[in-house]
PDB file of N, CA and C in Angstrom:
ATOM      1  N   GLY U   1     139.901  75.588 -29.071  1.00  0.00           N
ATOM      2  CA  GLY U   1     139.815  74.586 -30.067  1.00  0.00           C
ATOM      3  C   GLY U   1     140.927  74.652 -31.083  1.00  0.00           C
ATOM      4  N   LYS U   2     140.882  73.687 -31.948  1.00  0.00           N
ATOM      5  CA  LYS U   2     141.881  73.537 -32.984  1.00  0.00           C
ATOM      6  C   LYS U   2     141.386  74.010 -34.349  1.00  0.00           C
ATOM      7  N   GLY U   3     140.283  74.762 -34.385  1.00  0.00           N
ATOM      8  CA  GLY U   3     139.777  75.256 -35.649  1.00  0.00           C
ATOM      9  C   GLY U   3     139.027  74.214 -36.455  1.00  0.00           C
ATOM     10  N   ARG U   4     138.445  73.256 -35.749  1.00  0.00           N
ATOM     11  CA  ARG U   4     137.674  72.201 -36.415  1.00  0.00           C
ATOM     12  C   ARG U   4     136.331  72.040 -35.721  1.00  0.00           C
ATOM     13  N   ALA U   5     135.385  71.547 -36.485  1.00  0.00           N
ATOM     14  CA  ALA U   5     134.063  71.258 -35.923  1.00  0.00           C
ATOM     15  C   ALA U   5     134.147  70.002 -35.057  1.00  0.00           C
ATOM     16  N   ASP U   6     133.152  69.819 -34.190  1.00  0.00           N
ATOM     17  CA  ASP U   6     133.117  68.634 -33.330  1.00  0.00           C
ATOM     18  C   ASP U   6     132.834  67.366 -34.116  1.00  0.00           C
ATOM     19  N   VAL U   7     131.938  67.451 -35.102  1.00  0.00           N
ATOM     20  CA  VAL U   7     131.615  66.303 -35.958  1.00  0.00           C
ATOM     21  C   VAL U   7     131.661  66.785 -37.403  1.00  0.00           C
ATOM     22  N   TRP U   8     132.365  66.031 -38.229  1.00  0.00           N
ATOM     23  CA  TRP U   8     132.573  66.421 -39.623  1.00  0.00           C
ATOM     24  C   TRP U   8     132.439  65.166 -40.476  1.00  0.00           C
ATOM     25  N   ILE U   9     131.405  65.087 -41.297  1.00  0.00           N
ATOM     26  CA  ILE U   9     131.171  63.916 -42.159  1.00  0.00           C
ATOM     27  C   ILE U   9     131.220  64.380 -43.600  1.00  0.00           C
ATOM     28  N   ARG U  10     132.170  63.851 -44.337  1.00  0.00           N
ATOM     29  CA  ARG U  10     132.380  64.265 -45.732  1.00  0.00           C
ATOM     30  C   ARG U  10     131.899  63.180 -46.673  1.00  0.00           C
ATOM     31  N   ARG U  11     131.091  63.597 -47.665  1.00  0.00           N
ATOM     32  CA  ARG U  11     130.651  62.609 -48.657  1.00  0.00           C
ATOM     33  C   ARG U  11     131.865  62.186 -49.468  1.00  0.00           C
ATOM     34  N   ILE U  12     131.883  60.952 -49.854  1.00  0.00           N
ATOM     35  CA  ILE U  12     133.024  60.419 -50.604  1.00  0.00           C
ATOM     36  C   ILE U  12     132.791  60.537 -52.101  1.00  0.00           C
ATOM     37  N   ARG U  13     131.573  60.213 -52.535  1.00  0.00           N
ATOM     38  CA  ARG U  13     131.272  60.305 -53.971  1.00  0.00           C
ATOM     39  C   ARG U  13     129.756  60.331 -54.147  1.00  0.00           C
ATOM     40  N   GLY U  14     129.359  60.575 -55.374  1.00  0.00           N
ATOM     41  CA  GLY U  14     127.936  60.542 -55.694  1.00  0.00           C
ATOM     42  C   GLY U  14     127.194  61.757 -55.174  1.00  0.00           C
ATOM     43  N   SER U  15     125.916  61.562 -54.912  1.00  0.00           N
ATOM     44  CA  SER U  15     125.054  62.675 -54.538  1.00  0.00           C
ATOM     45  C   SER U  15     124.808  62.752 -53.034  1.00  0.00           C
ATOM     46  N   GLY U  16     125.650  62.129 -52.249  1.00  0.00           N
ATOM     47  CA  GLY U  16     125.495  62.187 -50.800  1.00  0.00           C
ATOM     48  C   GLY U  16     125.688  63.600 -50.276  1.00  0.00           C
ATOM     49  N   VAL U  17     125.453  63.784 -48.996  1.00  0.00           N
ATOM     50  CA  VAL U  17     125.607  65.102 -48.386  1.00  0.00           C
ATOM     51  C   VAL U  17     126.764  65.093 -47.401  1.00  0.00           C
ATOM     52  N   ASN U  18     127.341  66.266 -47.206  1.00  0.00           N
ATOM     53  CA  ASN U  18     128.321  66.492 -46.147  1.00  0.00           C
ATOM     54  C   ASN U  18     127.551  66.975 -44.926  1.00  0.00           C
ATOM     55  N   MET U  19     128.091  66.718 -43.734  1.00  0.00           N
ATOM     56  CA  MET U  19     127.482  67.247 -42.517  1.00  0.00           C
ATOM     57  C   MET U  19     128.578  67.767 -41.603  1.00  0.00           C
ATOM     58  N   VAL U  20     128.313  68.931 -41.023  1.00  0.00           N
ATOM     59  CA  VAL U  20     129.225  69.529 -40.058  1.00  0.00           C
ATOM     60  C   VAL U  20     128.400  69.900 -38.829  1.00  0.00           C
ATOM     61  N   MET U  21     128.862  69.478 -37.643  1.00  0.00           N
ATOM     62  CA  MET U  21     128.126  69.742 -36.410  1.00  0.00           C
ATOM     63  C   MET U  21     129.042  70.355 -35.367  1.00  0.00           C
ATOM     64  N   GLU U  22     128.532  71.361 -34.694  1.00  0.00           N
ATOM     65  CA  GLU U  22     129.236  71.981 -33.572  1.00  0.00           C
ATOM     66  C   GLU U  22     128.343  71.840 -32.354  1.00  0.00           C
ATOM     67  N   LEU U  23     128.887  71.288 -31.268  1.00  0.00           N
ATOM     68  CA  LEU U  23     128.132  71.038 -30.048  1.00  0.00           C
ATOM     69  C   LEU U  23     128.533  72.041 -28.975  1.00  0.00           C
ATOM     70  N   LYS U  24     127.550  72.542 -28.256  1.00  0.00           N
ATOM     71  CA  LYS U  24     127.792  73.452 -27.140  1.00  0.00           C
ATOM     72  C   LYS U  24     127.179  72.862 -25.875  1.00  0.00           C
ATOM     73  N   LYS U  25     127.988  72.724 -24.830  1.00  0.00           N
ATOM     74  CA  LYS U  25     127.478  72.252 -23.545  1.00  0.00           C
ATOM     75  C   LYS U  25     126.956  73.456 -22.766  1.00  0.00           C
ATOM     76  N   LEU U  26     125.707  73.373 -22.339  1.00  0.00           N
ATOM     77  CA  LEU U  26     125.081  74.476 -21.617  1.00  0.00           C
ATOM     78  C   LEU U  26     125.601  74.560 -20.188  1.00  0.00           C
ATOM     79  N   GLN U  27     125.827  75.788 -19.750  1.00  0.00           N
ATOM     80  CA  GLN U  27     126.155  76.073 -18.357  1.00  0.00           C
ATOM     81  C   GLN U  27     124.895  76.634 -17.703  1.00  0.00           C
ATOM     82  N   ASP U  28     124.875  76.695 -16.387  1.00  0.00           N
ATOM     83  CA  ASP U  28     123.713  77.266 -15.685  1.00  0.00           C
ATOM     84  C   ASP U  28     123.409  78.659 -16.213  1.00  0.00           C
ATOM     85  N   GLY U  29     122.167  78.899 -16.562  1.00  0.00           N
ATOM     86  CA  GLY U  29     121.735  80.209 -17.021  1.00  0.00           C
ATOM     87  C   GLY U  29     121.871  80.438 -18.517  1.00  0.00           C
ATOM     88  N   ASP U  30     122.524  79.535 -19.240  1.00  0.00           N
ATOM     89  CA  ASP U  30     122.665  79.690 -20.696  1.00  0.00           C
ATOM     90  C   ASP U  30     121.316  79.504 -21.379  1.00  0.00           C
ATOM     91  N   ASP U  31     121.081  80.289 -22.396  1.00  0.00           N
ATOM     92  CA  ASP U  31     119.887  80.143 -23.233  1.00  0.00           C
ATOM     93  C   ASP U  31     120.205  79.098 -24.298  1.00  0.00           C
ATOM     94  N   PRO U  32     119.503  77.964 -24.316  1.00  0.00           N
ATOM     95  CA  PRO U  32     119.837  76.901 -25.275  1.00  0.00           C
ATOM     96  C   PRO U  32     119.656  77.329 -26.731  1.00  0.00           C
ATOM     97  N   TYR U  33     118.683  78.180 -27.011  1.00  0.00           N
ATOM     98  CA  TYR U  33     118.457  78.629 -28.387  1.00  0.00           C
ATOM     99  C   TYR U  33     119.596  79.533 -28.851  1.00  0.00           C
ATOM    100  N   GLU U  34     120.039  80.403 -27.960  1.00  0.00           N
ATOM    101  CA  GLU U  34     121.162  81.284 -28.277  1.00  0.00           C
ATOM    102  C   GLU U  34     122.452  80.482 -28.454  1.00  0.00           C
ATOM    103  N   SER U  35     122.666  79.491 -27.611  1.00  0.00           N
ATOM    104  CA  SER U  35     123.870  78.654 -27.712  1.00  0.00           C
ATOM    105  C   SER U  35     123.895  77.860 -29.011  1.00  0.00           C
ATOM    106  N   ALA U  36     122.734  77.346 -29.431  1.00  0.00           N
ATOM    107  CA  ALA U  36     122.659  76.611 -30.701  1.00  0.00           C
ATOM    108  C   ALA U  36     122.948  77.547 -31.875  1.00  0.00           C
ATOM    109  N   GLU U  37     122.439  78.780 -31.818  1.00  0.00           N
ATOM    110  CA  GLU U  37     122.720  79.768 -32.861  1.00  0.00           C
ATOM    111  C   GLU U  37     124.206  80.124 -32.893  1.00  0.00           C
ATOM    112  N   GLU U  38     124.820  80.248 -31.709  1.00  0.00           N
ATOM    113  CA  GLU U  38     126.251  80.549 -31.626  1.00  0.00           C
ATOM    114  C   GLU U  38     127.075  79.411 -32.240  1.00  0.00           C
ATOM    115  N   ALA U  39     126.657  78.180 -31.997  1.00  0.00           N
ATOM    116  CA  ALA U  39     127.361  77.033 -32.567  1.00  0.00           C
ATOM    117  C   ALA U  39     127.279  77.059 -34.090  1.00  0.00           C
ATOM    118  N   LEU U  40     126.112  77.362 -34.626  1.00  0.00           N
ATOM    119  CA  LEU U  40     125.939  77.459 -36.071  1.00  0.00           C
ATOM    120  C   LEU U  40     126.784  78.605 -36.636  1.00  0.00           C
ATOM    121  N   ALA U  41     126.766  79.738 -35.956  1.00  0.00           N
ATOM    122  CA  ALA U  41     127.574  80.885 -36.392  1.00  0.00           C
ATOM    123  C   ALA U  41     129.067  80.562 -36.365  1.00  0.00           C
ATOM    124  N   GLN U  42     129.487  79.752 -35.406  1.00  0.00           N
ATOM    125  CA  GLN U  42     130.897  79.358 -35.319  1.00  0.00           C
ATOM    126  C   GLN U  42     131.309  78.547 -36.545  1.00  0.00           C
ATOM    127  N   ILE U  43     130.462  77.630 -36.973  1.00  0.00           N
ATOM    128  CA  ILE U  43     130.754  76.820 -38.169  1.00  0.00           C
ATOM    129  C   ILE U  43     130.950  77.724 -39.374  1.00  0.00           C
ATOM    130  N   LEU U  44     130.043  78.656 -39.554  1.00  0.00           N
ATOM    131  CA  LEU U  44     130.107  79.537 -40.718  1.00  0.00           C
ATOM    132  C   LEU U  44     131.230  80.563 -40.590  1.00  0.00           C
ATOM    133  N   GLY U  45     131.379  81.142 -39.404  1.00  0.00           N
ATOM    134  CA  GLY U  45     132.383  82.172 -39.193  1.00  0.00           C
ATOM    135  C   GLY U  45     133.811  81.673 -39.294  1.00  0.00           C
ATOM    136  N   LYS U  46     134.035  80.456 -38.811  1.00  0.00           N
ATOM    137  CA  LYS U  46     135.383  79.896 -38.863  1.00  0.00           C
ATOM    138  C   LYS U  46     135.624  79.081 -40.124  1.00  0.00           C
ATOM    139  N   ARG U  47     134.633  79.095 -41.022  1.00  0.00           N
ATOM    140  CA  ARG U  47     134.748  78.475 -42.341  1.00  0.00           C
ATOM    141  C   ARG U  47     135.063  76.965 -42.278  1.00  0.00           C
ATOM    142  N   TYR U  48     134.413  76.262 -41.374  1.00  0.00           N
ATOM    143  CA  TYR U  48     134.625  74.818 -41.263  1.00  0.00           C
ATOM    144  C   TYR U  48     134.227  74.065 -42.531  1.00  0.00           C
ATOM    145  N   THR U  49     133.418  74.683 -43.393  1.00  0.00           N
ATOM    146  CA  THR U  49     132.957  74.016 -44.613  1.00  0.00           C
ATOM    147  C   THR U  49     133.850  74.312 -45.820  1.00  0.00           C
ATOM    148  N   ARG U  50     134.925  75.035 -45.640  1.00  0.00           N
ATOM    149  CA  ARG U  50     135.714  75.555 -46.767  1.00  0.00           C
ATOM    150  C   ARG U  50     136.271  74.482 -47.700  1.00  0.00           C
ATOM    151  N   THR U  51     136.490  73.279 -47.231  1.00  0.00           N
ATOM    152  CA  THR U  51     137.060  72.237 -48.098  1.00  0.00           C
ATOM    153  C   THR U  51     136.008  71.293 -48.668  1.00  0.00           C
ATOM    154  N   LEU U  52     134.746  71.532 -48.358  1.00  0.00           N
ATOM    155  CA  LEU U  52     133.681  70.636 -48.808  1.00  0.00           C
ATOM    156  C   LEU U  52     133.086  71.118 -50.117  1.00  0.00           C
ATOM    157  N   LYS U  53     132.658  70.171 -50.936  1.00  0.00           N
ATOM    158  CA  LYS U  53     131.999  70.475 -52.200  1.00  0.00           C
ATOM    159  C   LYS U  53     130.642  69.809 -52.211  1.00  0.00           C
ATOM    160  N   GLY U  54     129.654  70.495 -52.799  1.00  0.00           N
ATOM    161  CA  GLY U  54     128.320  69.921 -52.900  1.00  0.00           C
ATOM    162  C   GLY U  54     127.450  70.261 -51.706  1.00  0.00           C
ATOM    163  N   ARG U  55     126.317  69.610 -51.645  1.00  0.00           N
ATOM    164  CA  ARG U  55     125.307  69.865 -50.615  1.00  0.00           C
ATOM    165  C   ARG U  55     125.878  69.572 -49.225  1.00  0.00           C
ATOM    166  N   THR U  56     125.722  70.537 -48.327  1.00  0.00           N
ATOM    167  CA  THR U  56     126.267  70.407 -46.983  1.00  0.00           C
ATOM    168  C   THR U  56     125.235  70.868 -45.963  1.00  0.00           C
ATOM    169  N   LEU U  57     125.019  70.066 -44.940  1.00  0.00           N
ATOM    170  CA  LEU U  57     124.136  70.406 -43.834  1.00  0.00           C
ATOM    171  C   LEU U  57     125.003  70.801 -42.649  1.00  0.00           C
ATOM    172  N   VAL U  58     124.729  71.961 -42.055  1.00  0.00           N
ATOM    173  CA  VAL U  58     125.488  72.397 -40.881  1.00  0.00           C
ATOM    174  C   VAL U  58     124.528  72.511 -39.704  1.00  0.00           C
ATOM    175  N   TYR U  59     124.966  72.007 -38.556  1.00  0.00           N
ATOM    176  CA  TYR U  59     124.132  71.934 -37.362  1.00  0.00           C
ATOM    177  C   TYR U  59     124.835  72.580 -36.179  1.00  0.00           C
ATOM    178  N   GLY U  60     124.128  73.443 -35.476  1.00  0.00           N
ATOM    179  CA  GLY U  60     124.548  73.951 -34.182  1.00  0.00           C
ATOM    180  C   GLY U  60     123.670  73.304 -33.137  1.00  0.00           C
ATOM    181  N   ILE U  61     124.284  72.641 -32.155  1.00  0.00           N
ATOM    182  CA  ILE U  61     123.515  71.854 -31.188  1.00  0.00           C
ATOM    183  C   ILE U  61     123.908  72.266 -29.769  1.00  0.00           C
ATOM    184  N   ALA U  62     122.908  72.604 -28.953  1.00  0.00           N
ATOM    185  CA  ALA U  62     123.116  72.925 -27.541  1.00  0.00           C
ATOM    186  C   ALA U  62     122.633  71.747 -26.707  1.00  0.00           C
ATOM    187  N   LEU U  63     123.497  71.267 -25.809  1.00  0.00           N
ATOM    188  CA  LEU U  63     123.203  70.093 -24.990  1.00  0.00           C
ATOM    189  C   LEU U  63     123.297  70.438 -23.507  1.00  0.00           C
ATOM    190  N   GLY U  64     122.517  69.738 -22.702  1.00  0.00           N
ATOM    191  CA  GLY U  64     122.670  69.853 -21.265  1.00  0.00           C
ATOM    192  C   GLY U  64     121.479  70.437 -20.540  1.00  0.00           C
ATOM    193  N   GLY U  65     120.469  70.857 -21.249  1.00  0.00           N
ATOM    194  CA  GLY U  65     119.296  71.430 -20.603  1.00  0.00           C
ATOM    195  C   GLY U  65     118.110  70.489 -20.607  1.00  0.00           C
ATOM    196  N   GLY U  66     118.341  69.207 -20.746  1.00  0.00           N
ATOM    197  CA  GLY U  66     117.253  68.236 -20.821  1.00  0.00           C
ATOM    198  C   GLY U  66     117.018  67.814 -22.259  1.00  0.00           C
ATOM    199  N   VAL U  67     116.393  68.680 -23.034  1.00  0.00           N
ATOM    200  CA  VAL U  67     116.115  68.405 -24.437  1.00  0.00           C
ATOM    201  C   VAL U  67     117.123  69.179 -25.291  1.00  0.00           C
ATOM    202  N   PRO U  68     117.873  68.510 -26.162  1.00  0.00           N
ATOM    203  CA  PRO U  68     118.817  69.235 -27.024  1.00  0.00           C
ATOM    204  C   PRO U  68     118.090  70.227 -27.933  1.00  0.00           C
ATOM    205  N   VAL U  69     118.751  71.341 -28.211  1.00  0.00           N
ATOM    206  CA  VAL U  69     118.223  72.335 -29.142  1.00  0.00           C
ATOM    207  C   VAL U  69     119.129  72.350 -30.356  1.00  0.00           C
ATOM    208  N   LEU U  70     118.512  72.278 -31.530  1.00  0.00           N
ATOM    209  CA  LEU U  70     119.261  72.168 -32.777  1.00  0.00           C
ATOM    210  C   LEU U  70     118.870  73.287 -33.724  1.00  0.00           C
ATOM    211  N   ARG U  71     119.872  73.888 -34.334  1.00  0.00           N
ATOM    212  CA  ARG U  71     119.665  74.849 -35.415  1.00  0.00           C
ATOM    213  C   ARG U  71     120.460  74.342 -36.605  1.00  0.00           C
ATOM    214  N   PHE U  72     119.909  74.478 -37.811  1.00  0.00           N
ATOM    215  CA  PHE U  72     120.654  73.990 -38.962  1.00  0.00           C
ATOM    216  C   PHE U  72     120.452  74.888 -40.165  1.00  0.00           C
ATOM    217  N   ARG U  73     121.347  74.708 -41.099  1.00  0.00           N
ATOM    218  CA  ARG U  73     121.260  75.399 -42.386  1.00  0.00           C
ATOM    219  C   ARG U  73     121.749  74.430 -43.452  1.00  0.00           C
ATOM    220  N   GLU U  74     121.095  74.457 -44.601  1.00  0.00           N
ATOM    221  CA  GLU U  74     121.534  73.665 -45.748  1.00  0.00           C
ATOM    222  C   GLU U  74     122.244  74.588 -46.725  1.00  0.00           C
ATOM    223  N   LEU U  75     123.442  74.178 -47.123  1.00  0.00           N
ATOM    224  CA  LEU U  75     124.229  74.946 -48.080  1.00  0.00           C
ATOM    225  C   LEU U  75     124.337  74.118 -49.351  1.00  0.00           C
ATOM    226  N   SER U  76     123.900  74.664 -50.470  1.00  0.00           N
ATOM    227  CA  SER U  76     124.064  73.930 -51.730  1.00  0.00           C
ATOM    228  C   SER U  76     125.511  74.018 -52.204  1.00  0.00           C
ATOM    229  N   ASP U  77     126.168  75.107 -51.827  1.00  0.00           N
ATOM    230  CA  ASP U  77     127.586  75.295 -52.133  1.00  0.00           C
ATOM    231  C   ASP U  77     128.215  75.882 -50.869  1.00  0.00           C
ATOM    232  N   PRO U  78     129.033  75.098 -50.149  1.00  0.00           N
ATOM    233  CA  PRO U  78     129.602  75.588 -48.901  1.00  0.00           C
ATOM    234  C   PRO U  78     130.339  76.913 -49.033  1.00  0.00           C
ATOM    235  N   PHE U  79     130.890  77.204 -50.207  1.00  0.00           N
ATOM    236  CA  PHE U  79     131.608  78.469 -50.388  1.00  0.00           C
ATOM    237  C   PHE U  79     130.655  79.654 -50.364  1.00  0.00           C
ATOM    238  N   SER U  80     129.350  79.414 -50.580  1.00  0.00           N
ATOM    239  CA  SER U  80     128.391  80.518 -50.572  1.00  0.00           C
ATOM    240  C   SER U  80     128.180  81.066 -49.172  1.00  0.00           C
ATOM    241  N   ALA U  81     128.584  80.319 -48.148  1.00  0.00           N
ATOM    242  CA  ALA U  81     128.414  80.763 -46.765  1.00  0.00           C
ATOM    243  C   ALA U  81     129.543  81.679 -46.319  1.00  0.00           C
ATOM    244  N   LEU U  82     130.543  81.863 -47.157  1.00  0.00           N
ATOM    245  CA  LEU U  82     131.706  82.667 -46.764  1.00  0.00           C
ATOM    246  C   LEU U  82     131.442  84.139 -46.945  1.00  0.00           C
TER     247      LEU U  82
END
């Protein structure tokens, strides 16, 4: 990758929220819950939220096993996740 999340939505003004999403495509034998956790850890570990200010929702999503598996965390200050 290029050091960016798959989906990145930045609030422009006001009290809106930022959202950052990392998607993982499941391969045969992958644990969807573990893959979703890895996606969430990637967002935090690679500091994808470093330029965002205010309330931010981060999502790790595993796809490909029928039903998507989602893990998320709400950050009131994205810098607190560093």
